[in-house]
Amino acid sequence: MNLEKIMTDLEKKHPGEVEYLQAVREVLESIQDVMKEYPQFEAKGIIERIVEPDRVLTFKVPWVDDNGKVHVNIGYRVQYNNAIGPYKGGIRFHPSVNLSILKFLGFEQIFKNSLTSLPMGGGKGGSDFDPKGRSDAEIMRFCQSFMLELWRLIGPETDVPAGDIGVGGKEIGYMYGMYKKLTLEHVGVLTGKGLNWGGSLIRPEATGFGAVYFTQEMLATRGETFKGKKVVVSGFGNVAWGAVSKVTELGGKVIAISGPDGYVHDPDGISGEKIKYMQVLRASNQDIVKPYATEFPGATFVAGKRPWELKCDVAMPCATQNELNKADAEALVANGVFCVAEGANMPCTPEAIEIFHRAKILFAPGKAVNAGGVATSGLEMSQNSLKLNWSREEVDEKLHTIMRNIHSACVKYGKREDGYIDYVKGANVAGFIKVANAMVDQGVV
Ligand code: NDP
């Protein structure tokens, strides 16, 4: 495999798609040995086929705000690869959404879903709609308009979207309502549904819980646990709150969370009532980080900065892509961090990852660490097909087992001769081999 030639060709074909090209390069760098070991992958054009999505739909999403003003956003669905199961991946509503970001997320999703061991292909979707500051009625009208186009492409055996940034239970509900009205079907076409209409227990907190279960396994490789560890988390969304809750339960102390405008440092630890306080603000679409520092004495709001400048043992970036750069990584390492686990998708830049690898600290990528979210979505799909609901304990146990297995797969494919575990390589290789073999079996389609 000629990596540089493949990348040069892709850059020509998809100029300016920075995040997509970054994600592809990372995977291709990891699988160079695999391509030598399995010559059939080259012969069957697996790389050329896997880097391009099966199809991309873009559509207009017109909607009317509470003042009667008409707005038009762009909607997307990227159906990347369905070699091992129906397309599966979240929907993101954020003003930064563009095709490059959705292609990077969809591409990553292929390998993440493969790692879960559940039969799910990769996809992603979203819109440049900004839900911040919008009323419930506006969000509902937007979601309905979005689904008026999307419903044609999706189905419980075809493509099963879920939430992501800006899309939680409320938005899934509004989209599901419109899908049901258009198709007359009450089926498991979206995951992250409400508990009384097909959702799974644990799904809202699954990504954060799973991330912490995975990190627990990483710490165990060095004979460590979360007990007494100082943990810094970025964001305070779906992923971050689950992670903060579980870290606290396991005896760790979360000393910071963040938002786009800065971070809050609470040396006493963010737990119990403090977490509940933030959840209430989140549910009503309000700012969290600044009010937290006013509400709880001892906490400080640090405007315009990222939390990576704090001294901590474990860092969990849980907000968005490329939010932790080389300088942040250097500061973390200088301050003694020994474990970085990506709760978000691709939050660390390639230069930051290089710093972590060089310092030989524990570092694991989002596609392994945050796979608990989609794994529990897979469990929701199973419950929908079986037409029954598993208990909280059953789902949590299955999630925990899946995360342990993903960790073992990363160790199997990522352990170097000197004993250091390259989780990036481990996750990419483990995820890739299964999908590539399925593509070989199914012919050139
Ligand atoms: P949410 O929208 O619930 O939360 C995102 C958090 O990050 C919010 O606190 C948000 O602040 C903050 N944030 C968003 N953009 C930025 C930015 N540019 N700079 C700094 N902070 C920012 O999203 P999720 O928790 O669902 O997703 C977070 C990450 O985890 C994403 O990378 C997503 O792809 C990934 N992920 C999510 C899964 C899920 O189950 N939800 C599953 C697997 C991965 P504010 O609200 O103030 O904008």
XYZ file of C-alpha atoms and ligand atoms in Angstrom:
493
model
C 0.000 0.000 0.000
C 1.418 3.359 -1.033
C 0.065 5.561 1.746
C 1.360 8.876 0.434
C -0.037 8.252 -3.066
C -3.432 7.308 -1.665
C -3.470 10.450 0.487
C -2.348 12.695 -2.388
C -5.101 11.299 -4.620
C -7.688 11.777 -1.875
C -6.544 15.351 -1.225
C -7.016 16.080 -4.942
C -10.464 14.503 -4.988
C -11.644 16.081 -1.737
C -9.746 19.366 -1.360
C -10.152 21.146 1.954
C -11.856 18.254 3.734
C -9.367 18.540 6.570
C -11.051 16.425 9.262
C -11.913 13.644 6.795
C -8.342 13.463 5.473
C -6.968 13.515 9.044
C -9.156 10.562 10.078
C -8.317 8.540 6.954
C -4.569 9.088 7.352
C -4.650 7.921 10.962
C -6.384 4.652 10.070
C -4.234 3.965 7.007
C -1.019 4.579 8.968
C -2.146 1.999 11.525
C -3.011 -0.754 9.069
C 0.116 -0.808 6.895
C 1.307 -4.130 8.354
C -2.158 -5.657 7.994
C -2.177 -4.823 4.289
C 1.059 -6.799 3.890
C -0.299 -9.707 5.908
C -3.599 -9.937 3.953
C -2.730 -9.481 0.244
C -6.381 -10.108 -0.685
C -7.274 -6.687 0.775
C -5.071 -4.955 -1.803
C -6.255 -7.258 -4.597
C -9.904 -6.467 -3.843
C -9.372 -2.694 -3.631
C -10.477 -2.521 0.008
C -8.702 0.774 0.760
C -10.003 2.576 -2.324
C -13.520 1.347 -1.524
C -13.561 1.868 2.250
C -12.382 5.496 2.204
C -15.342 6.622 0.079
C -18.862 6.652 1.544
C -21.440 4.430 -0.186
C -23.568 7.552 -0.633
C -24.068 11.063 0.679
C -27.426 12.794 0.731
C -27.652 16.540 1.248
C -30.937 18.335 1.463
C -32.564 21.641 2.281
C -34.203 21.998 5.704
C -36.578 24.966 5.692
C -38.271 25.951 8.959
C -40.072 28.889 10.535
C -38.975 30.487 13.832
C -41.304 31.759 16.567
C -41.392 35.214 14.959
C -42.508 33.859 11.599
C -39.076 34.257 9.979
C -38.094 31.559 7.481
C -34.688 29.846 7.893
C -32.959 27.340 5.644
C -30.307 24.928 6.910
C -28.487 22.101 5.159
C -29.188 18.504 6.169
C -26.845 15.561 5.494
C -26.744 11.813 5.807
C -23.505 10.010 5.007
C -24.057 6.258 4.562
C -20.490 5.034 4.749
C -20.256 1.278 4.842
C -22.768 -1.496 5.547
C -20.537 -4.574 5.144
C -21.233 -5.906 8.643
C -24.693 -4.466 9.361
C -27.112 -1.601 8.659
C -25.577 1.887 8.559
C -25.461 3.228 12.109
C -24.260 6.535 13.529
C -25.446 9.719 15.151
C -26.958 12.969 13.959
C -25.171 16.198 14.893
C -26.816 19.635 15.029
C -24.117 22.318 15.322
C -23.271 25.402 13.235
C -19.832 23.922 12.426
C -21.317 20.855 10.673
C -20.079 20.340 7.118
C -19.401 17.402 4.828
C -15.774 16.983 5.945
C -16.783 16.658 9.606
C -19.580 14.193 8.849
C -17.329 12.122 6.594
C -14.646 11.906 9.298
C -17.273 10.887 11.841
C -18.863 8.346 9.477
C -15.492 6.850 8.580
C -14.505 6.494 12.251
C -17.905 4.980 12.966
C -17.209 2.010 10.641
C -14.329 0.809 12.830
C -15.916 1.779 16.129
C -19.043 -0.208 15.330
C -16.940 -3.153 14.227
C -15.080 -3.042 17.573
C -18.335 -3.418 19.524
C -18.722 -6.910 17.938
C -22.355 -6.040 17.131
C -23.662 -6.156 13.531
C -23.619 -2.441 12.673
C -22.175 -0.596 9.675
C -21.003 3.028 9.737
C -22.831 6.267 8.974
C -23.325 9.794 10.260
C -25.609 12.740 9.640
C -26.544 16.163 10.798
C -27.137 19.776 10.012
C -25.567 23.201 10.481
C -28.645 24.122 12.555
C -27.752 25.693 15.932
C -30.205 24.567 18.638
C -28.652 26.989 21.194
C -31.160 29.570 22.341
C -33.994 28.075 20.255
C -37.390 27.408 21.822
C -38.832 23.899 22.077
C -41.310 24.708 19.341
C -38.541 25.862 17.011
C -36.484 22.732 17.685
C -39.557 20.582 17.025
C -40.299 22.299 13.715
C -36.677 21.947 12.651
C -36.533 18.235 13.566
C -39.776 17.582 11.698
C -38.542 19.344 8.589
C -35.228 17.418 8.788
C -37.072 14.088 8.991
C -39.367 15.019 6.057
C -36.333 14.321 3.854
C -34.366 11.805 5.902
C -37.148 9.208 6.336
C -36.768 8.014 2.733
C -33.196 6.852 3.419
C -33.462 5.158 6.793
C -35.128 2.087 8.304
C -34.536 -0.446 11.083
C -32.685 -2.784 8.693
C -31.203 -0.038 6.484
C -29.837 2.863 8.485
C -30.433 3.605 12.169
C -29.420 7.135 13.275
C -28.909 8.239 16.909
C -27.906 11.398 18.813
C -24.628 13.322 18.862
C -23.687 16.937 19.616
C -26.894 18.974 19.845
C -29.130 15.921 19.501
C -30.388 14.272 22.686
C -33.604 12.547 23.765
C -35.810 15.544 22.932
C -34.638 15.872 19.316
C -34.762 12.092 18.784
C -38.377 12.213 20.013
C -39.398 14.931 17.553
C -37.687 13.156 14.653
C -39.194 9.803 15.602
C -42.676 11.342 15.787
C -42.386 12.596 12.207
C -40.919 9.300 10.927
C -43.835 7.407 12.480
C -46.369 9.767 10.946
C -44.848 9.409 7.469
C -44.419 5.632 7.485
C -47.186 4.439 9.860
C -44.530 2.248 11.472
C -43.459 2.083 15.106
C -40.055 0.462 14.653
C -36.502 0.745 15.977
C -35.390 3.244 13.331
C -33.648 5.629 15.739
C -31.806 4.890 18.975
C -31.695 7.023 22.087
C -35.511 6.851 22.182
C -37.565 7.626 25.288
C -37.862 4.749 27.762
C -41.604 4.354 27.366
C -41.538 4.189 23.564
C -38.710 1.799 22.723
C -35.618 3.259 24.369
C -33.080 1.333 26.402
C -32.159 1.861 30.019
C -28.603 3.246 30.382
C -28.503 4.623 26.792
C -28.300 8.313 27.862
C -25.292 7.685 30.110
C -23.805 4.776 28.114
C -21.095 6.674 26.243
C -19.713 8.267 29.413
C -20.062 5.072 31.475
C -18.441 3.015 28.726
C -15.586 5.526 28.420
C -14.880 5.173 32.124
C -15.099 1.349 32.002
C -12.547 1.409 29.176
C -10.294 3.823 31.073
C -10.525 1.570 34.137
C -9.055 -1.231 32.011
C -6.284 1.078 30.785
C -5.399 2.059 34.353
C -5.372 -1.611 35.376
C -2.577 -2.317 32.877
C -0.396 -0.146 35.155
C -1.844 -1.544 38.383
C -3.894 1.630 38.946
C -7.555 2.498 39.607
C -9.601 5.718 39.620
C -9.463 5.882 43.433
C -8.006 9.222 44.511
C -7.105 10.265 40.949
C -7.603 13.851 39.786
C -9.547 13.849 36.541
C -10.096 16.686 34.069
C -13.035 16.432 31.648
C -13.950 18.771 28.789
C -17.502 19.624 27.772
C -20.578 18.947 29.821
C -22.878 17.225 27.369
C -24.234 13.701 26.904
C -20.813 12.080 27.090
C -19.209 14.232 29.775
C -21.975 13.948 32.379
C -22.001 10.138 32.206
C -18.222 10.115 32.527
C -18.193 12.569 35.449
C -20.852 10.534 37.305
C -19.043 7.212 36.845
C -15.563 8.574 37.694
C -17.004 9.962 40.934
C -18.719 6.650 41.715
C -15.375 4.868 41.301
C -13.596 7.169 43.756
C -11.978 9.604 41.311
C -12.214 13.386 41.721
C -13.292 15.396 38.667
C -11.778 18.852 39.146
C -12.844 20.535 35.880
C -15.457 20.553 33.150
C -15.655 23.028 30.269
C -17.749 24.764 27.633
C -16.855 26.638 24.450
C -16.261 29.853 26.465
C -13.917 28.487 29.137
C -13.694 26.009 31.984
C -14.622 25.733 35.619
C -12.029 24.550 38.148
C -13.465 23.015 41.301
C -10.665 21.587 43.479
C -13.261 20.067 45.847
C -14.521 17.813 43.077
C -17.630 17.856 40.879
C -20.076 15.315 42.250
C -23.568 14.666 43.675
C -25.706 17.795 43.900
C -23.296 19.691 41.653
C -23.865 17.249 38.805
C -27.630 17.455 39.312
C -27.457 21.270 39.243
C -25.713 21.173 35.859
C -28.170 18.654 34.449
C -31.061 20.969 35.258
C -29.339 23.846 33.419
C -28.573 21.579 30.464
C -32.134 20.329 30.205
C -33.348 23.929 29.882
C -30.731 24.786 27.238
C -28.832 27.211 29.507
C -25.121 27.950 29.955
C -23.565 25.678 32.561
C -19.960 26.512 33.188
C -20.150 30.180 34.251
C -23.204 29.785 36.527
C -21.532 26.783 38.218
C -18.669 28.952 39.444
C -21.123 31.450 40.941
C -23.270 28.751 42.574
C -20.512 26.741 44.278
C -17.952 28.483 46.507
C -14.392 27.403 45.839
C -14.981 26.941 42.111
C -13.426 29.342 39.597
C -14.448 30.117 36.024
C -11.470 30.532 33.711
C -12.638 32.428 30.628
C -11.391 31.656 27.138
C -9.087 28.795 28.199
C -9.128 25.028 27.978
C -8.833 22.842 31.085
C -5.671 21.045 29.895
C -3.489 23.537 31.777
C -4.559 21.980 35.109
C -2.483 19.425 36.993
C -4.252 16.062 36.815
C -3.690 12.300 36.604
C -6.292 11.480 33.967
C -7.655 13.674 31.150
C -10.857 12.876 29.284
C -11.620 15.208 26.360
C -15.377 14.773 25.853
C -16.456 17.850 23.839
C -15.473 17.954 20.165
C -12.851 17.244 17.479
C -9.346 18.772 17.649
C -9.952 20.415 21.032
C -6.609 19.284 22.482
C -3.509 20.366 20.531
C 0.245 19.916 20.799
C 0.702 22.711 23.370
C -2.142 21.294 25.486
C -0.569 17.824 25.327
C 2.817 19.203 26.362
C 1.229 21.014 29.311
C -0.617 17.864 30.411
C 2.522 15.723 30.228
C 4.611 18.352 32.028
C 1.974 18.368 34.783
C 2.182 14.606 35.258
C -0.873 13.264 33.426
C -0.454 9.519 32.878
C -3.680 8.595 31.102
C -5.626 10.370 28.337
C -8.834 8.730 27.135
C -10.826 10.330 24.294
C -14.529 10.492 25.176
C -15.223 12.654 22.118
C -14.452 11.733 18.506
C -10.905 12.737 17.463
C -10.514 15.453 20.156
C -6.703 15.211 20.120
C -4.758 16.477 17.112
C -2.196 14.089 15.536
C 0.620 16.230 17.024
C -0.892 15.880 20.512
C -1.128 12.100 20.118
C 2.519 12.006 19.115
C 3.433 13.788 22.368
C 1.473 11.221 24.411
C 3.042 8.304 22.563
C 6.527 9.724 22.970
C 5.967 10.221 26.706
C 4.709 6.588 26.826
C 1.643 7.558 28.809
C -1.622 5.662 28.379
C -3.537 7.110 25.427
C -6.647 5.657 23.755
C -8.687 6.984 20.813
C -12.379 7.834 20.731
C -13.351 4.976 18.477
C -12.447 2.555 21.294
C -13.142 4.679 24.380
C -16.550 6.040 23.368
C -17.842 2.908 21.602
C -20.117 2.190 24.577
C -22.636 4.687 23.187
C -23.177 2.943 19.906
C -22.844 -0.460 21.586
C -25.793 0.386 23.816
C -27.626 1.692 20.748
C -27.009 -1.790 19.311
C -28.489 -3.256 22.488
C -31.497 -0.945 22.046
C -31.918 -2.298 18.493
C -31.785 -5.874 19.815
C -34.451 -5.102 22.426
C -36.636 -3.463 19.753
C -36.337 -6.549 17.511
C -37.050 -8.907 20.400
C -39.892 -6.642 21.580
C -38.741 -6.740 25.188
C -36.838 -4.554 27.624
C -33.743 -5.542 29.578
C -33.204 -4.292 33.119
C -30.702 -1.571 33.984
C -28.360 -4.188 35.446
C -28.565 -6.388 32.334
C -27.740 -3.515 29.973
C -24.954 -2.214 32.217
C -23.410 -5.675 32.476
C -23.499 -6.136 28.694
C -21.981 -2.661 28.195
C -19.239 -3.403 30.697
C -18.410 -6.722 28.994
C -18.294 -5.055 25.566
C -15.904 -2.376 26.831
C -13.618 -4.991 28.414
C -13.609 -6.926 25.133
C -12.775 -3.811 23.114
C -9.889 -3.151 25.474
C -8.621 -6.724 25.023
C -8.832 -6.346 21.224
C -6.778 -3.119 21.418
C -4.151 -4.869 23.527
C -4.081 -7.864 21.171
C -3.392 -5.759 18.071
C -1.624 -2.791 19.694
C 0.934 -4.236 22.115
C 4.493 -3.432 21.035
C 7.556 -5.554 21.689
C 8.601 -3.281 24.570
C 5.177 -3.844 26.192
C 3.781 -0.352 25.416
C 0.191 -0.531 24.186
C -0.493 1.534 21.069
C -4.272 1.795 21.451
C -4.590 3.807 18.225
C -3.096 0.981 16.187
C -4.883 -1.685 18.225
C -8.329 -0.128 17.715
C -7.806 0.603 14.022
C -6.465 -2.843 13.180
C -9.092 -4.749 15.199
C -11.917 -2.678 13.694
C -10.566 -2.803 10.146
C -9.837 -6.532 9.709
C -13.422 -7.600 10.338
C -14.934 -5.059 7.932
C -12.297 -5.718 5.256
C -12.898 -9.471 5.418
C -16.652 -8.917 5.080
C -16.035 -6.709 2.019
C -13.850 -9.391 0.447
C -16.571 -12.013 1.051
C -19.276 -9.820 -0.517
C -17.466 -9.004 -3.771
C -16.902 -5.635 -5.399
C -20.145 -3.749 -4.739
P -23.346 17.436 23.547
O -23.872 18.418 22.586
O -24.282 16.793 24.500
O -22.166 18.082 24.409
C -21.037 18.645 23.828
C -20.326 19.445 24.916
O -19.148 19.999 24.358
C -21.138 20.613 25.430
O -20.774 20.862 26.767
C -20.695 21.741 24.508
O -20.885 23.006 25.100
C -19.240 21.415 24.329
N -18.747 21.865 23.018
C -19.337 21.711 21.809
N -18.597 22.275 20.839
C -17.516 22.769 21.483
C -16.383 23.479 21.030
N -16.205 23.781 19.742
N -15.450 23.825 21.962
C -15.609 23.511 23.268
N -16.681 22.864 23.746
C -17.612 22.497 22.863
O -22.554 16.330 22.692
P -22.143 14.860 23.095
O -21.752 14.808 24.516
O -23.174 13.939 22.591
O -20.867 14.628 22.175
C -19.554 15.028 22.573
C -18.527 14.279 21.748
O -18.686 12.863 21.954
C -18.613 14.473 20.224
O -17.322 14.359 19.688
C -19.456 13.280 19.778
O -19.264 12.962 18.424
C -18.904 12.203 20.701
N -19.753 11.044 20.908
C -21.038 11.165 21.379
C -21.804 10.041 21.612
C -23.147 10.113 22.237
O -23.675 9.047 22.602
N -23.745 11.263 22.417
C -21.301 8.702 21.266
C -19.921 8.671 20.861
C -19.208 9.813 20.663
P -22.216 23.829 24.732
O -23.379 22.922 25.006
O -22.140 25.004 25.637
O -22.078 24.148 23.266
